[in-house]
Amino acid sequence: QVQLVESGGGSVQAGGSLTLSCAASGYTDSSHCMGWFRQAPGKEREGVASIYTGSGFTYYVDSVKGRFTISQDNAKNTVYLQMNSLKPEDTAMYYCAASYRSCTTAAMARTAMWTYWGQGTQVTVSS
């Protein structure tokens, strides 16, 4: 059974940075999609960034391009989300997810395609 555990959330002022981590276990192969999603109160869960662990290819939604970077450490089975220039509108619960299907931005828009989810970590950005 795949398990995902997020960490690294917290409170930061606008313009600040945070790095989220997602530790994964239980995979039977090394090639799959890992994604970061977020959900603000009263809003739908949305994809932020994803990475195909086999090639390292990454995808980002427009709202975070140039500010967020997704990366992986295969030796640690961990995926990171480096978030810079944070804005109050980035405030949300951030979730790590995994899929054996597609990593594209279109796939990130369809949360039902992602099979495994972590418990989430809160990010709060104050103005």
GROMACS .gro file of C-alpha atoms in nm:
model
  127
    1GLN     CA    1   0.000   0.000   0.000
    2VAL     CA    2   0.141   0.338  -0.104
    3GLN     CA    3   0.168   0.591   0.175
    4LEU     CA    4   0.245   0.961   0.138
    5VAL     CA    5   0.342   1.185   0.427
    6GLU     CA    6   0.373   1.562   0.382
    7SER     CA    7   0.569   1.799   0.600
    8GLY     CA    8   0.712   2.149   0.593
    9GLY     CA    9   0.404   2.366   0.604
   10GLY     CA   10   0.381   2.673   0.824
   11SER     CA   11   0.314   3.043   0.838
   12VAL     CA   12   0.514   3.296   0.643
   13GLN     CA   13   0.483   3.657   0.535
   14ALA     CA   14   0.417   3.751   0.176
   15GLY     CA   15   0.734   3.730  -0.030
   16GLY     CA   16   0.873   3.455   0.188
   17SER     CA   17   0.960   3.095   0.108
   18LEU     CA   18   0.872   2.748   0.226
   19THR     CA   19   0.973   2.400   0.119
   20LEU     CA   20   0.727   2.114   0.145
   21SER     CA   21   0.833   1.751   0.152
   22CYS     CA   22   0.642   1.437   0.060
   23ALA     CA   23   0.790   1.108   0.176
   24ALA     CA   24   0.657   0.810  -0.016
   25SER     CA   25   0.662   0.442   0.065
   26GLY     CA   26   0.508   0.122  -0.067
   27TYR     CA   27   0.578   0.168  -0.437
   28THR     CA   28   0.642  -0.138  -0.649
   29ASP     CA   29   0.809   0.057  -0.930
   30SER     CA   30   1.014   0.373  -0.966
   31SER     CA   31   0.821   0.542  -1.247
   32HIS     CA   32   0.501   0.720  -1.163
   33CYS     CA   33   0.358   1.068  -1.126
   34MET     CA   34   0.386   1.269  -0.808
   35GLY     CA   35   0.191   1.588  -0.768
   36TRP     CA   36   0.127   1.872  -0.531
   37PHE     CA   37  -0.225   2.001  -0.491
   38ARG     CA   38  -0.381   2.265  -0.270
   39GLN     CA   39  -0.723   2.346  -0.134
   40ALA     CA   40  -0.823   2.676   0.018
   41PRO     CA   41  -1.134   2.706   0.237
   42GLY     CA   42  -1.447   2.710   0.026
   43LYS     CA   43  -1.259   2.626  -0.293
   44GLU     CA   44  -1.200   2.313  -0.495
   45ARG     CA   45  -0.875   2.124  -0.473
   46GLU     CA   46  -0.641   2.231  -0.752
   47GLY     CA   47  -0.320   2.095  -0.895
   48VAL     CA   48  -0.004   2.301  -0.851
   49ALA     CA   49   0.290   2.102  -0.986
   50SER     CA   50   0.376   1.748  -1.082
   51ILE     CA   51   0.679   1.540  -1.171
   52TYR     CA   52   0.725   1.213  -1.354
   53THR     CA   53   0.967   1.024  -1.136
   54GLY     CA   54   1.107   0.819  -1.421
   55SER     CA   55   1.236   1.112  -1.627
   56GLY     CA   56   1.214   1.402  -1.384
   57PHE     CA   57   0.993   1.595  -1.627
   58THR     CA   58   0.788   1.858  -1.449
   59TYR     CA   59   0.459   2.040  -1.502
   60TYR     CA   60   0.328   2.359  -1.342
   61VAL     CA   61   0.004   2.549  -1.345
   62ASP     CA   62   0.035   2.907  -1.463
   63SER     CA   63  -0.029   3.065  -1.124
   64VAL     CA   64   0.291   2.920  -0.975
   65LYS     CA   65   0.527   2.916  -1.273
   66GLY     CA   66   0.851   3.093  -1.190
   67ARG     CA   67   0.777   3.082  -0.816
   68PHE     CA   68   0.740   2.712  -0.729
   69THR     CA   69   0.978   2.428  -0.810
   70ILE     CA   70   0.899   2.060  -0.778
   71SER     CA   71   1.191   1.819  -0.740
   72GLN     CA   72   1.268   1.470  -0.624
   73ASP     CA   73   1.526   1.272  -0.433
   74ASN     CA   74   1.490   0.917  -0.555
   75ALA     CA   75   1.727   0.780  -0.292
   76LYS     CA   76   1.495   0.913  -0.023
   77ASN     CA   77   1.170   0.848  -0.212
   78THR     CA   78   1.084   1.209  -0.144
   79VAL     CA   79   0.933   1.484  -0.357
   80TYR     CA   80   0.975   1.849  -0.267
   81LEU     CA   81   0.791   2.169  -0.347
   82GLN     CA   82   1.007   2.478  -0.311
   83MET     CA   83   0.778   2.780  -0.288
   84ASN     CA   84   0.925   3.127  -0.331
   85SER     CA   85   0.768   3.472  -0.351
   86LEU     CA   86   0.466   3.345  -0.165
   87LYS     CA   87   0.142   3.541  -0.187
   88PRO     CA   88  -0.159   3.548   0.046
   89GLU     CA   89  -0.356   3.368  -0.226
   90ASP     CA   90  -0.118   3.071  -0.190
   91THR     CA   91  -0.270   3.007   0.152
   92ALA     CA   92  -0.420   2.657   0.151
   93MET     CA   93  -0.385   2.302   0.269
   94TYR     CA   94  -0.125   2.141   0.046
   95TYR     CA   95  -0.153   1.775  -0.047
   96CYS     CA   96   0.086   1.532  -0.207
   97ALA     CA   97  -0.063   1.278  -0.447
   98ALA     CA   98   0.050   0.993  -0.669
   99SER     CA   99  -0.075   0.850  -0.993
  100TYR     CA  100   0.033   0.579  -1.235
  101ARG     CA  101  -0.148   0.755  -1.519
  102SER     CA  102  -0.058   1.104  -1.635
  103CYS     CA  103   0.133   1.396  -1.485
  104THR     CA  104   0.024   1.672  -1.723
  105THR     CA  105  -0.152   1.992  -1.623
  106ALA     CA  106  -0.469   1.840  -1.769
  107ALA     CA  107  -0.424   1.544  -1.536
  108MET     CA  108  -0.369   1.777  -1.242
  109ALA     CA  109  -0.707   1.932  -1.317
  110ARG     CA  110  -0.872   1.595  -1.262
  111THR     CA  111  -0.810   1.499  -0.901
  112ALA     CA  112  -1.000   1.171  -0.949
  113MET     CA  113  -0.709   1.048  -1.163
  114TRP     CA  114  -0.476   1.057  -0.864
  115THR     CA  115  -0.493   0.738  -0.663
  116TYR     CA  116  -0.298   0.804  -0.347
  117TRP     CA  117  -0.311   1.110  -0.122
  118GLY     CA  118  -0.131   1.235   0.184
  119GLN     CA  119  -0.297   1.395   0.484
  120GLY     CA  120  -0.198   1.749   0.390
  121THR     CA  121   0.012   2.026   0.539
  122GLN     CA  122  -0.112   2.381   0.599
  123VAL     CA  123   0.053   2.681   0.438
  124THR     CA  124  -0.052   3.026   0.555
  125VAL     CA  125   0.080   3.342   0.391
  126SER     CA  126   0.008   3.673   0.561
  127SER     CA  127   0.016   4.012   0.392
   0.00000   0.00000   0.00000
